[in-house]
Amino acid sequence: MSEPRAIVAAFLDSFSSGDVEAILEYLTEDATWWVLGNVHGMSGTIDKATLGSLLRKVKPLYLDGALTITPSSMISEGRQVSAEATSHARLCDGRVYANAYHFRFDLDGDRICSVREYSDTQHMLEIFGQQSEVGVLGNLSR
């Protein structure tokens, strides 16, 4: 079994590449992704298939085809990893999406089974939400 921090670091590198299929390979089939808050369409829990759909919808919005996530620190205990990170992407319409995160990753073997994301959902809403002309996140959360 690989070291959990190494798996998470590789996952974040893959995420930064924009290769949706490669990103999803790091997740178990029953993986979930949860985002803090009460912002409709931004917060809540989604499954792996919905995450894949979301990533495919937002990828064309990024000038370089990807959202770069750069971890600044990681701490692991057992099969859990906590990471602080920042993101950056220039959008095709000229706007910039840049957020700060705290992630909690749970691993099952060498794959991620759960992600808990703490970030600025207001910024997410301003860039991707229903108020924008794209509204890509509008109906994805459960």
Rosetta silent file (secondary structure, phi, psi, omega in degrees, C-alpha in Angstrom):
SEQUENCE: MSEPRAIVAAFLDSFSSGDVEAILEYLTEDATWWVLGNVHGMSGTIDKATLGSLLRKVKPLYLDGALTITPSSMISEGRQVSAEATSHARLCDGRVYANAYHFRFDLDGDRICSVREYSDTQHMLEIFGQQSEVGVLGNLSR
SCORE:     score description
SCORE:     0.000 S_00000001
   1 L     0.000  137.794 -179.484    0.000    0.000    0.000 S_00000001
   2 L   -78.226  159.014  178.987    1.276    3.450   -0.891 S_00000001
   3 L   -69.047  130.185 -174.901    1.830    6.246    1.602 S_00000001
   4 H   -54.606  -43.124 -179.885   -1.399    8.310    1.910 S_00000001
   5 H   -62.722  -36.348  178.503    0.244   11.723    1.458 S_00000001
   6 H   -65.710  -38.167  178.098    1.909   10.511   -1.740 S_00000001
   7 H   -64.578  -46.730 -179.547   -1.470    9.348   -3.091 S_00000001
   8 H   -64.597  -41.970  177.907   -3.114   12.691   -2.296 S_00000001
   9 H   -60.657  -42.863  178.323   -0.198   14.637   -3.802 S_00000001
  10 H   -65.672  -38.744  177.160   -0.455   12.552   -6.981 S_00000001
  11 H   -61.323  -46.439 -179.667   -4.235   13.082   -7.043 S_00000001
  12 H   -65.295  -36.002  173.811   -3.836   16.862   -6.781 S_00000001
  13 H   -61.909  -44.709  179.238   -1.223   16.776   -9.567 S_00000001
  14 H   -63.400  -43.151  178.458   -3.657   14.781  -11.691 S_00000001
  15 H   -57.261  -41.101 -178.361   -6.484   17.187  -10.846 S_00000001
  16 H   -69.256  -15.320  178.910   -4.275   20.050  -12.005 S_00000001
  17 H   -80.418  -23.397 -177.564   -3.792   18.339  -15.378 S_00000001
  18 L    82.855    1.561  179.330   -7.489   18.541  -16.243 S_00000001
  19 L   -79.949   96.804 -172.242   -7.560   14.881  -17.364 S_00000001
  20 H   -58.968  -44.331 -178.363  -10.977   13.923  -15.982 S_00000001
  21 H   -63.736  -39.360  177.682  -10.576   10.170  -16.480 S_00000001
  22 H   -65.813  -39.055  177.832   -7.183   10.202  -14.729 S_00000001
  23 H   -60.103  -48.046 -176.399   -8.673   12.217  -11.852 S_00000001
  24 H   -66.155  -25.894  178.666  -11.510    9.725  -11.412 S_00000001
  25 H   -62.337  -24.406  179.579   -9.079    6.779  -11.357 S_00000001
  26 L   -77.529  -10.005 -174.566   -7.875    7.954   -7.948 S_00000001
  27 E  -104.756  144.781  172.269  -11.379    7.536   -6.490 S_00000001
  28 E   -67.278  162.742 -179.395  -13.179    4.415   -5.311 S_00000001
  29 E   -62.053  -31.531 -178.050  -16.403    3.585   -7.153 S_00000001
  30 E  -101.114   20.648 -177.779  -18.477    4.720   -4.147 S_00000001
  31 E   -62.620  149.863  175.783  -16.424    7.859   -3.449 S_00000001
  32 E  -127.292  152.712  176.657  -18.131   11.038   -2.298 S_00000001
  33 E  -128.634  119.174 -177.772  -17.110   14.698   -2.479 S_00000001
  34 E  -113.564  137.933  177.018  -18.647   17.067    0.090 S_00000001
  35 E  -121.354  130.532  179.876  -18.418   20.881    0.041 S_00000001
  36 L   -59.411  148.492  168.816  -19.108   22.998    3.131 S_00000001
  37 L   116.909 -178.276  179.817  -21.949   25.473    3.231 S_00000001
  38 L  -126.465   31.970 -178.976  -25.570   26.055    2.371 S_00000001
  39 L   -92.040  112.861 -178.003  -25.183   27.535   -1.103 S_00000001
  40 L   -53.992  129.649  179.365  -27.605   25.790   -3.457 S_00000001
  41 L    83.438   -6.721 -179.458  -25.694   24.110   -6.248 S_00000001
  42 L  -118.422  -31.947 -172.336  -22.335   24.662   -4.547 S_00000001
  43 L  -110.832  160.672  177.773  -22.555   22.838   -1.226 S_00000001
  44 E   113.523 -164.636 -173.824  -23.411   19.309   -0.229 S_00000001
  45 E  -114.802  134.574  173.217  -22.367   15.834   -1.287 S_00000001
  46 E  -125.906  157.962  178.316  -21.906   14.431   -4.780 S_00000001
  47 E   -94.845  179.108 -175.759  -20.860   10.974   -5.943 S_00000001
  48 H   -60.578  -44.060 -178.934  -18.062    9.997   -8.307 S_00000001
  49 H   -62.820  -41.369  179.634  -20.243   10.021  -11.436 S_00000001
  50 H   -68.259  -37.568  175.735  -21.583   13.490  -10.630 S_00000001
  51 H   -60.678  -44.424  178.169  -18.062   14.752   -9.956 S_00000001
  52 H   -58.892  -43.453  178.100  -17.012   13.458  -13.373 S_00000001
  53 H   -62.071  -44.564  178.588  -19.938   15.253  -14.992 S_00000001
  54 H   -59.913  -48.116 -178.295  -19.096   18.469  -13.137 S_00000001
  55 H   -62.483  -38.719  178.300  -15.428   18.336  -14.149 S_00000001
  56 H   -66.232  -32.508 -179.916  -16.350   17.741  -17.793 S_00000001
  57 H   -74.188  -37.278 -176.615  -18.696   20.767  -17.715 S_00000001
  58 H   -86.067  -23.376 -176.808  -16.203   23.194  -16.184 S_00000001
  59 H   -52.127  -44.879 -179.715  -13.096   22.064  -18.095 S_00000001
  60 H   -66.836  -14.205  179.247  -13.963   24.057  -21.267 S_00000001
  61 H   -77.345  -23.174 -177.411  -14.309   27.216  -19.157 S_00000001
  62 E   -84.504  130.508 -179.525  -10.618   27.156  -18.205 S_00000001
  63 L   -55.450  -41.001  179.721   -8.256   28.820  -20.679 S_00000001
  64 L   -96.476    5.605  177.816   -5.683   26.059  -20.091 S_00000001
  65 L    78.556   11.366 -177.801   -8.305   23.322  -19.646 S_00000001
  66 L  -157.412  154.501  170.957   -7.586   22.785  -15.956 S_00000001
  67 L  -100.682  116.019  179.685   -7.858   24.177  -12.457 S_00000001
  68 E   -81.112  125.250  175.866   -4.418   24.094  -10.865 S_00000001
  69 E  -114.118  122.929 -176.952   -4.491   23.058   -7.205 S_00000001
  70 E  -115.951  111.383  177.925   -1.287   23.676   -5.265 S_00000001
  71 E   -74.231  140.739  176.055   -0.970   22.127   -1.808 S_00000001
  72 E  -105.666  -23.292  175.243    0.931   24.150    0.780 S_00000001
  73 E  -159.130  152.222  176.417    0.847   21.567    3.568 S_00000001
  74 E  -141.597  140.333  175.888   -0.339   18.026    4.241 S_00000001
  75 E  -130.795  135.480  178.269   -0.758   16.064    7.447 S_00000001
  76 E  -126.921  149.685  173.566   -1.677   12.395    7.564 S_00000001
  77 E  -143.063  117.172 -175.969   -2.846   10.016   10.242 S_00000001
  78 L    61.334 -128.194 -179.404   -3.557    6.459    9.238 S_00000001
  79 L  -100.788   24.510  177.742   -5.468    6.498    5.947 S_00000001
  80 E  -116.779  140.621  178.480   -6.611   10.131    6.374 S_00000001
  81 E  -132.727  132.354  171.551   -4.881   13.174    4.912 S_00000001
  82 E  -109.329  136.148 -177.529   -5.609   16.844    5.550 S_00000001
  83 E  -136.872  135.820  167.771   -4.277   19.338    3.029 S_00000001
  84 E   -96.864  139.880 -176.424   -4.231   23.109    2.742 S_00000001
  85 E  -155.228  164.488  171.433   -4.152   24.280   -0.855 S_00000001
  86 E  -126.457  156.342  176.885   -4.844   27.104   -3.254 S_00000001
  87 E  -124.163  160.379  176.847   -6.273   26.975   -6.751 S_00000001
  88 E  -156.385  134.897  171.877   -5.862   29.133   -9.810 S_00000001
  89 E  -156.531  136.251  171.228   -7.345   29.187  -13.293 S_00000001
  90 E   -91.476  128.996 -179.524   -7.817   31.882  -15.878 S_00000001
  91 E   -86.866  157.761 -178.847  -11.197   31.475  -17.515 S_00000001
  92 L   -60.671  -24.397  179.215  -11.807   31.850  -21.232 S_00000001
  93 L   -87.909    5.622  176.267  -13.866   34.979  -20.518 S_00000001
  94 L    96.825  -16.959  178.669  -10.866   36.636  -18.810 S_00000001
  95 L   -72.691  162.853  178.434  -11.976   36.210  -15.199 S_00000001
  96 E  -118.744  131.862  171.687   -9.756   34.430  -12.678 S_00000001
  97 E  -104.304  118.986  178.377  -10.894   31.709  -10.311 S_00000001
  98 L  -141.111  123.627 -176.151   -8.586   31.505   -7.295 S_00000001
  99 L  -134.412  162.696  173.956   -9.667   29.876   -4.062 S_00000001
 100 E  -114.258  143.519 -173.263   -8.181   28.680   -0.776 S_00000001
 101 E  -135.988  154.619  157.557   -9.026   25.221    0.538 S_00000001
 102 E  -125.953  123.974  178.578   -8.750   22.816    3.357 S_00000001
 103 E  -111.888  143.845  169.097   -9.344   19.256    2.173 S_00000001
 104 E  -119.975  117.622  179.463   -9.837   16.121    4.244 S_00000001
 105 E  -107.204  133.564  170.578   -9.200   12.953    2.239 S_00000001
 106 E  -111.509  134.819 -178.229  -10.117    9.455    3.449 S_00000001
 107 E  -113.055  145.961  172.106   -8.451    6.559    1.684 S_00000001
 108 E  -120.627  104.766 -172.000   -9.511    2.962    1.189 S_00000001
 109 L    67.157 -127.415 -179.291   -6.369    1.123    0.203 S_00000001
 110 L  -101.149   15.743  179.949   -4.639    3.211   -2.444 S_00000001
 111 E  -125.541  154.875 -178.485   -7.749    5.099   -3.568 S_00000001
 112 E   -85.074  127.711 -179.723   -9.661    8.060   -2.183 S_00000001
 113 E  -107.591  -15.556 -178.756  -13.125    7.202   -0.860 S_00000001
 114 E  -154.737  137.111  173.794  -14.130   10.566    0.598 S_00000001
 115 E  -127.894  131.664  173.564  -13.213   14.212    0.129 S_00000001
 116 E  -116.530  120.861 -174.856  -14.408   17.006    2.404 S_00000001
 117 E  -112.453  126.353  174.559  -13.776   20.457    0.925 S_00000001
 118 E  -114.675  115.184 -175.727  -13.760   23.686    2.906 S_00000001
 119 E  -153.526  179.802  179.765  -13.489   26.689    0.577 S_00000001
 120 L   -83.234   91.889 -178.089  -14.954   30.072   -0.318 S_00000001
 121 H   -69.225  -24.437  176.980  -18.292   29.019   -1.779 S_00000001
 122 H   -64.869  -43.470  176.832  -19.282   32.648   -2.378 S_00000001
 123 H   -63.276  -41.750  177.950  -16.361   33.040   -4.800 S_00000001
 124 H   -58.036  -45.291  179.285  -17.329   29.720   -6.384 S_00000001
 125 H   -63.149  -43.124 -179.885  -20.891   30.995   -6.835 S_00000001
 126 H   -61.227  -37.613 -176.982  -19.707   34.289   -8.320 S_00000001
 127 H   -85.220  -46.221 -170.854  -17.581   32.510  -10.910 S_00000001
 128 H  -113.280   -8.281 -168.141  -19.555   29.342  -11.712 S_00000001
 129 L   -78.024 -172.676 -175.621  -22.975   29.728  -10.159 S_00000001
 130 L   -62.120  -21.985  179.457  -26.478   30.370  -11.344 S_00000001
 131 L   -75.684  -19.738  178.533  -25.783   34.108  -11.496 S_00000001
 132 L   -84.196  165.554 -179.419  -23.229   33.563  -14.256 S_00000001
 133 L   -72.034  -16.598 -179.075  -24.300   32.900  -17.826 S_00000001
 134 L   -86.813  -50.135  178.753  -22.900   29.365  -17.630 S_00000001
 135 L    58.536   38.613 -172.864  -24.481   28.165  -14.379 S_00000001
 136 L   -66.108  -25.751 -175.780  -22.616   24.855  -14.562 S_00000001
 137 L   -94.597   -1.048 -168.800  -23.067   23.923  -10.920 S_00000001
 138 L   -47.325  -43.454 -173.246  -26.748   24.752  -10.686 S_00000001
 139 L  -123.645   25.595 -174.202  -28.307   21.310  -10.186 S_00000001
 140 L   -91.010  -30.715 -175.358  -25.434   19.038   -9.191 S_00000001
 141 L   -80.608  153.985  179.231  -25.516   18.943   -5.404 S_00000001
 142 L  -115.885    0.000    0.000  -27.824   16.685   -3.470 S_00000001
